[in-house]
Amino acid sequence: MPARRTSSGAALPICTACGTQYAGPRPDCPVCRDDRQYVPVAGQRWTTLAELRAAGHTAKFAEQGPEVLGIGTTESIAIGQRALLLRTTEGNILWDCPPYLDDSMAEAVADLGGITAIAISHPHFYSVMVEWAHAFDAPVHLHEADRSWVGRPDPALRFWSGETRRLTDELTLINPRIHFPGSAVLHWSAGGGALFSGDVLNVCPDCRWITVMHSYANHIPEHPDAVRRAAELLGRYRFERIYGAWWDRVVTADGNAVLRRSVDRYLAWEGATTHPTD
């Protein structure tokens, strides 16, 4: 599948702090003004895809698991978003979205079979999703509850609602309603099963635990009732692996057990009246 040229929104503003692309100039970034993100001390700053390309950013591709390829840049942009290309029997699915795309990057993905559809976990990964959609003539699946965070409306955006949305026979989007009301995780039933979570479920550095937060940047925990409800919903699915938001943050075995013990630990600490001493 050949990719189209990737210049349709090259001059549109991108927030340097979170990577969100907007349809036109504006004084602020609503995503960063929200309490889950932040406006840097130096104030609001903007860039464009054209400027990022001129700065010499280059694509990074790295295997992250069986039939799962990480896509991002060698130099971190914004919060360091990277995407995952799921090479399924029904076509390639792009999970989450990096804040960068150029012709060579698009051509490399096209050589891998292109992209059938794009699905995104939450607004911190919306970034330049419309650029990716246009390059591959692919729909972008977003939950209706987070529609207000879209910075660049486009016909390619497809909004779903409710608790689940089946993309293919093997792929199901699930709305656990943590981190954002419209947050999504993607379940892939192939093999032993896998859960793609962004940082809706954040895989910890040692990859033996996951955690959840309302705001990672500002250290605001998620409400225990929301965490318990999300765990019950996700526990209906079987998965060995959990793919987090960052490079190499992957739980490689016993994903259901990792989720259960991680949620138990979280709820124990959030619900405790006294904490053990160090």
Tab-separated table of C-alpha atoms in Angstrom:
chain	number	residue	atom	x	y	z
A	1	MET	CA	0.000	0.000	0.000
A	2	PRO	CA	1.734	3.212	-1.083
A	3	ALA	CA	1.578	6.192	1.257
A	4	ARG	CA	0.443	9.604	0.126
A	5	ARG	CA	2.640	12.657	0.467
A	6	THR	CA	2.715	13.858	4.082
A	7	SER	CA	2.543	17.643	3.795
A	8	SER	CA	-1.161	18.474	4.222
A	9	GLY	CA	-0.722	19.980	7.695
A	10	ALA	CA	2.991	20.737	7.740
A	11	ALA	CA	2.428	24.369	8.753
A	12	LEU	CA	-0.232	23.759	11.418
A	13	PRO	CA	0.739	24.525	15.036
A	14	ILE	CA	1.909	21.730	17.336
A	15	CYS	CA	2.269	22.241	21.087
A	16	THR	CA	5.879	21.515	22.017
A	17	ALA	CA	4.901	20.295	25.490
A	18	CYS	CA	2.269	17.670	24.615
A	19	GLY	CA	2.559	17.234	20.834
A	20	THR	CA	-1.072	18.068	19.985
A	21	GLN	CA	-1.602	19.508	16.515
A	22	TYR	CA	-4.295	22.174	16.080
A	23	ALA	CA	-6.262	23.274	13.026
A	24	GLY	CA	-5.006	26.851	13.295
A	25	PRO	CA	-3.147	29.356	15.472
A	26	ARG	CA	-4.325	29.759	19.048
A	27	PRO	CA	-2.893	31.382	22.201
A	28	ASP	CA	-2.919	28.277	24.378
A	29	CYS	CA	-3.101	24.490	24.407
A	30	PRO	CA	-6.197	23.158	26.221
A	31	VAL	CA	-4.559	19.753	26.676
A	32	CYS	CA	-1.702	21.325	28.631
A	33	ARG	CA	-3.989	23.599	30.641
A	34	ASP	CA	-5.846	20.536	31.922
A	35	ASP	CA	-4.729	19.207	35.313
A	36	ARG	CA	-3.454	15.970	33.742
A	37	GLN	CA	-0.765	17.869	31.825
A	38	TYR	CA	0.999	21.204	32.430
A	39	VAL	CA	2.085	24.432	30.773
A	40	PRO	CA	5.898	24.648	31.029
A	41	VAL	CA	7.452	27.320	33.229
A	42	ALA	CA	8.729	29.063	30.102
A	43	GLY	CA	5.161	29.330	28.825
A	44	GLN	CA	3.307	28.097	25.782
A	45	ARG	CA	5.525	27.243	22.813
A	46	TRP	CA	4.634	26.058	19.319
A	47	THR	CA	6.303	24.228	16.479
A	48	THR	CA	5.149	22.649	13.200
A	49	LEU	CA	5.850	19.443	11.328
A	50	ALA	CA	7.835	21.473	8.824
A	51	GLU	CA	10.066	22.805	11.606
A	52	LEU	CA	10.485	19.362	13.174
A	53	ARG	CA	11.475	17.908	9.814
A	54	ALA	CA	13.945	20.720	9.206
A	55	ALA	CA	15.453	20.098	12.651
A	56	GLY	CA	16.563	16.662	11.500
A	57	HIS	CA	14.260	14.374	13.453
A	58	THR	CA	14.491	10.824	12.200
A	59	ALA	CA	12.237	7.813	12.453
A	60	LYS	CA	12.830	5.001	14.896
A	61	PHE	CA	11.483	1.492	14.360
A	62	ALA	CA	11.975	-1.266	16.939
A	63	GLU	CA	10.294	-4.597	17.562
A	64	GLN	CA	8.319	-4.531	20.818
A	65	GLY	CA	6.786	-7.994	20.716
A	66	PRO	CA	5.420	-10.676	18.391
A	67	GLU	CA	4.059	-8.862	15.304
A	68	VAL	CA	4.258	-5.546	17.199
A	69	LEU	CA	6.551	-2.821	15.866
A	70	GLY	CA	7.273	0.380	17.769
A	71	ILE	CA	7.314	3.596	15.699
A	72	GLY	CA	8.648	6.919	16.909
A	73	THR	CA	11.679	9.167	16.598
A	74	THR	CA	15.265	8.825	17.736
A	75	GLU	CA	15.036	12.244	19.394
A	76	SER	CA	12.183	12.592	21.877
A	77	ILE	CA	9.405	15.010	20.893
A	78	ALA	CA	6.858	16.387	23.388
A	79	ILE	CA	6.216	13.621	25.981
A	80	GLY	CA	8.108	11.041	23.934
A	81	GLN	CA	5.070	9.427	22.344
A	82	ARG	CA	5.609	6.346	20.247
A	83	ALA	CA	3.116	4.252	18.350
A	84	LEU	CA	2.732	0.508	17.889
A	85	LEU	CA	2.034	-1.123	14.547
A	86	LEU	CA	0.043	-4.332	15.060
A	87	ARG	CA	0.553	-6.652	12.116
A	88	THR	CA	-2.683	-8.641	12.205
A	89	THR	CA	-4.205	-11.150	9.802
A	90	GLU	CA	-6.806	-8.502	8.864
A	91	GLY	CA	-4.366	-5.674	8.189
A	92	ASN	CA	-2.036	-3.391	10.106
A	93	ILE	CA	-3.467	-1.316	12.953
A	94	LEU	CA	-1.656	1.738	14.323
A	95	TRP	CA	-2.118	2.008	18.084
A	96	ASP	CA	-1.521	5.502	19.504
A	97	CYS	CA	0.311	8.109	17.484
A	98	PRO	CA	3.738	9.772	17.507
A	99	PRO	CA	3.872	13.565	17.024
A	100	TYR	CA	5.913	13.231	13.848
A	101	LEU	CA	5.595	11.972	10.274
A	102	ASP	CA	7.645	12.531	7.142
A	103	ASP	CA	7.761	10.955	3.703
A	104	SER	CA	10.510	8.448	4.480
A	105	MET	CA	8.714	7.324	7.640
A	106	ALA	CA	5.448	6.912	5.722
A	107	GLU	CA	7.176	4.987	2.945
A	108	ALA	CA	8.749	2.600	5.450
A	109	VAL	CA	5.322	1.885	6.976
A	110	ALA	CA	3.840	1.479	3.492
A	111	ASP	CA	6.506	-1.127	2.737
A	112	LEU	CA	5.278	-3.042	5.793
A	113	GLY	CA	1.765	-3.140	4.376
A	114	GLY	CA	0.471	0.295	5.304
A	115	ILE	CA	-2.239	0.994	7.880
A	116	THR	CA	-5.836	-0.215	7.777
A	117	ALA	CA	-7.025	1.743	10.815
A	118	ILE	CA	-5.749	3.880	13.683
A	119	ALA	CA	-6.939	3.666	17.303
A	120	ILE	CA	-5.773	5.935	20.117
A	121	SER	CA	-5.803	5.469	23.874
A	122	HIS	CA	-6.461	9.040	25.039
A	123	PRO	CA	-5.897	12.719	24.122
A	124	HIS	CA	-2.209	12.824	25.100
A	125	PHE	CA	-1.598	10.630	22.038
A	126	TYR	CA	-3.831	12.445	19.555
A	127	SER	CA	-0.753	14.412	18.389
A	128	VAL	CA	-0.672	14.471	14.544
A	129	MET	CA	-3.238	11.697	14.072
A	130	VAL	CA	-4.883	13.459	11.132
A	131	GLU	CA	-1.547	13.501	9.269
A	132	TRP	CA	-1.259	9.733	9.705
A	133	ALA	CA	-4.877	9.253	8.678
A	134	HIS	CA	-4.396	11.261	5.480
A	135	ALA	CA	-1.112	9.549	4.612
A	136	PHE	CA	-2.717	6.098	4.672
A	137	ASP	CA	-6.372	6.914	3.994
A	138	ALA	CA	-7.150	5.255	7.326
A	139	PRO	CA	-9.937	6.016	9.828
A	140	VAL	CA	-9.028	7.069	13.372
A	141	HIS	CA	-11.132	5.504	16.132
A	142	LEU	CA	-11.673	7.722	19.194
A	143	HIS	CA	-14.112	7.478	22.057
A	144	GLU	CA	-16.989	9.945	21.926
A	145	ALA	CA	-16.443	10.993	25.565
A	146	ASP	CA	-13.138	12.672	24.599
A	147	ARG	CA	-14.380	14.438	21.455
A	148	SER	CA	-13.881	17.882	23.025
A	149	TRP	CA	-10.079	17.324	23.151
A	150	VAL	CA	-9.714	17.002	19.383
A	151	GLY	CA	-7.530	19.882	18.182
A	152	ARG	CA	-7.904	19.265	14.458
A	153	PRO	CA	-11.360	18.004	13.447
A	154	ASP	CA	-11.420	15.907	10.288
A	155	PRO	CA	-13.743	13.477	8.474
A	156	ALA	CA	-11.209	10.697	9.116
A	157	LEU	CA	-12.092	10.727	12.830
A	158	ARG	CA	-14.639	8.058	13.774
A	159	PHE	CA	-16.179	8.337	17.228
A	160	TRP	CA	-17.438	5.301	19.102
A	161	SER	CA	-19.392	5.149	22.342
A	162	GLY	CA	-20.230	2.720	25.087
A	163	GLU	CA	-18.049	0.159	26.832
A	164	THR	CA	-16.570	-1.691	23.844
A	165	ARG	CA	-16.096	-1.406	20.085
A	166	ARG	CA	-15.107	-4.378	17.926
A	167	LEU	CA	-12.601	-3.378	15.229
A	168	THR	CA	-11.974	-6.854	13.785
A	169	ASP	CA	-12.575	-10.447	14.800
A	170	GLU	CA	-9.386	-10.264	16.900
A	171	LEU	CA	-9.343	-6.629	18.082
A	172	THR	CA	-11.649	-4.957	20.595
A	173	LEU	CA	-11.487	-1.424	21.969
A	174	ILE	CA	-12.449	-1.180	25.653
A	175	ASN	CA	-13.342	1.989	27.582
A	176	PRO	CA	-12.172	1.561	31.224
A	177	ARG	CA	-12.939	5.225	32.092
A	178	ILE	CA	-9.692	5.894	33.944
A	179	HIS	CA	-7.199	8.708	33.246
A	180	PHE	CA	-9.768	10.211	30.821
A	181	PRO	CA	-13.518	9.527	30.538
A	182	GLY	CA	-13.012	8.347	26.958
A	183	SER	CA	-9.833	6.386	27.572
A	184	ALA	CA	-9.365	3.221	25.560
A	185	VAL	CA	-7.294	0.082	25.724
A	186	LEU	CA	-7.089	-2.385	22.855
A	187	HIS	CA	-7.407	-6.138	23.342
A	188	TRP	CA	-5.861	-8.472	20.759
A	189	SER	CA	-7.142	-12.025	21.196
A	190	ALA	CA	-4.512	-13.711	18.992
A	191	GLY	CA	-2.017	-16.043	20.644
A	192	GLY	CA	-2.181	-15.764	24.409
A	193	GLY	CA	-3.854	-12.371	24.147
A	194	ALA	CA	-2.410	-8.890	24.543
A	195	LEU	CA	-3.601	-5.592	25.997
A	196	PHE	CA	-2.418	-2.284	24.516
A	197	SER	CA	-2.889	0.385	27.135
A	198	GLY	CA	-0.891	3.545	26.460
A	199	ASP	CA	-0.529	4.944	29.947
A	200	VAL	CA	-4.185	4.392	30.764
A	201	LEU	CA	-2.557	1.386	32.433
A	202	ASN	CA	1.054	2.457	32.809
A	203	VAL	CA	3.624	-0.341	32.702
A	204	CYS	CA	6.175	0.352	35.441
A	205	PRO	CA	9.938	0.475	34.748
A	206	ASP	CA	10.601	-3.083	35.937
A	207	CYS	CA	7.723	-4.359	33.744
A	208	ARG	CA	6.404	-6.544	36.589
A	209	TRP	CA	3.723	-4.084	37.660
A	210	ILE	CA	1.286	-1.603	36.192
A	211	THR	CA	-0.161	1.501	37.798
A	212	VAL	CA	-2.862	4.077	37.120
A	213	MET	CA	-3.063	7.821	37.726
A	214	HIS	CA	-5.450	10.628	36.966
A	215	SER	CA	-2.358	12.747	36.269
A	216	TYR	CA	1.147	11.342	35.947
A	217	ALA	CA	2.694	14.776	35.484
A	218	ASN	CA	1.075	16.245	38.597
A	219	HIS	CA	0.984	13.052	40.703
A	220	ILE	CA	-2.787	12.934	41.152
A	221	PRO	CA	-3.995	9.369	41.834
A	222	GLU	CA	-7.031	7.877	40.155
A	223	HIS	CA	-10.092	7.314	42.342
A	224	PRO	CA	-10.094	3.801	43.867
A	225	ASP	CA	-13.675	3.107	42.756
A	226	ALA	CA	-12.724	3.889	39.156
A	227	VAL	CA	-9.676	1.625	39.375
A	228	ARG	CA	-11.703	-1.234	40.834
A	229	ARG	CA	-14.376	-0.888	38.146
A	230	ALA	CA	-11.779	-0.798	35.359
A	231	ALA	CA	-10.027	-3.896	36.709
A	232	GLU	CA	-13.298	-5.814	36.797
A	233	LEU	CA	-14.026	-4.867	33.197
A	234	LEU	CA	-10.568	-5.746	31.885
A	235	GLY	CA	-10.523	-8.968	33.884
A	236	ARG	CA	-13.135	-10.375	31.498
A	237	TYR	CA	-10.430	-10.620	28.834
A	238	ARG	CA	-7.431	-12.946	28.693
A	239	PHE	CA	-3.991	-11.505	27.968
A	240	GLU	CA	-0.419	-12.566	28.553
A	241	ARG	CA	1.216	-9.314	27.443
A	242	ILE	CA	0.548	-5.660	28.306
A	243	TYR	CA	2.056	-3.007	26.050
A	244	GLY	CA	2.539	0.336	27.789
A	245	ALA	CA	3.090	3.822	26.419
A	246	TRP	CA	6.878	3.975	26.238
A	247	TRP	CA	9.665	2.123	24.482
A	248	ASP	CA	10.207	-1.385	25.888
A	249	ARG	CA	7.581	-1.000	28.629
A	250	VAL	CA	6.021	-4.400	28.026
A	251	VAL	CA	4.706	-7.014	30.448
A	252	THR	CA	5.737	-10.217	28.681
A	253	ALA	CA	3.876	-12.883	30.675
A	254	ASP	CA	0.965	-13.418	33.105
A	255	GLY	CA	-0.701	-10.133	32.152
A	256	ASN	CA	-3.946	-10.915	33.956
A	257	ALA	CA	-2.060	-11.749	37.153
A	258	VAL	CA	0.028	-8.578	36.845
A	259	LEU	CA	-3.137	-6.507	36.525
A	260	ARG	CA	-4.776	-8.176	39.538
A	261	ARG	CA	-1.838	-7.841	41.921
A	262	SER	CA	-1.101	-4.297	40.761
A	263	VAL	CA	-4.678	-3.192	41.367
A	264	ASP	CA	-4.712	-4.943	44.739
A	265	ARG	CA	-1.552	-3.055	45.731
A	266	TYR	CA	-2.979	0.239	44.520
A	267	LEU	CA	-6.260	-0.194	46.374
A	268	ALA	CA	-4.520	-1.297	49.555
A	269	TRP	CA	-2.411	1.851	49.653
A	270	GLU	CA	-5.164	4.217	48.562
A	271	GLY	CA	-7.571	2.745	51.098
A	272	ALA	CA	-5.172	2.466	54.054
A	273	THR	CA	-5.648	4.804	57.021
A	274	THR	CA	-2.020	4.351	58.030
A	275	HIS	CA	0.946	3.393	55.903
A	276	PRO	CA	3.804	1.120	56.928
A	277	THR	CA	7.006	2.874	57.881
A	278	ASP	CA	10.104	2.593	55.704
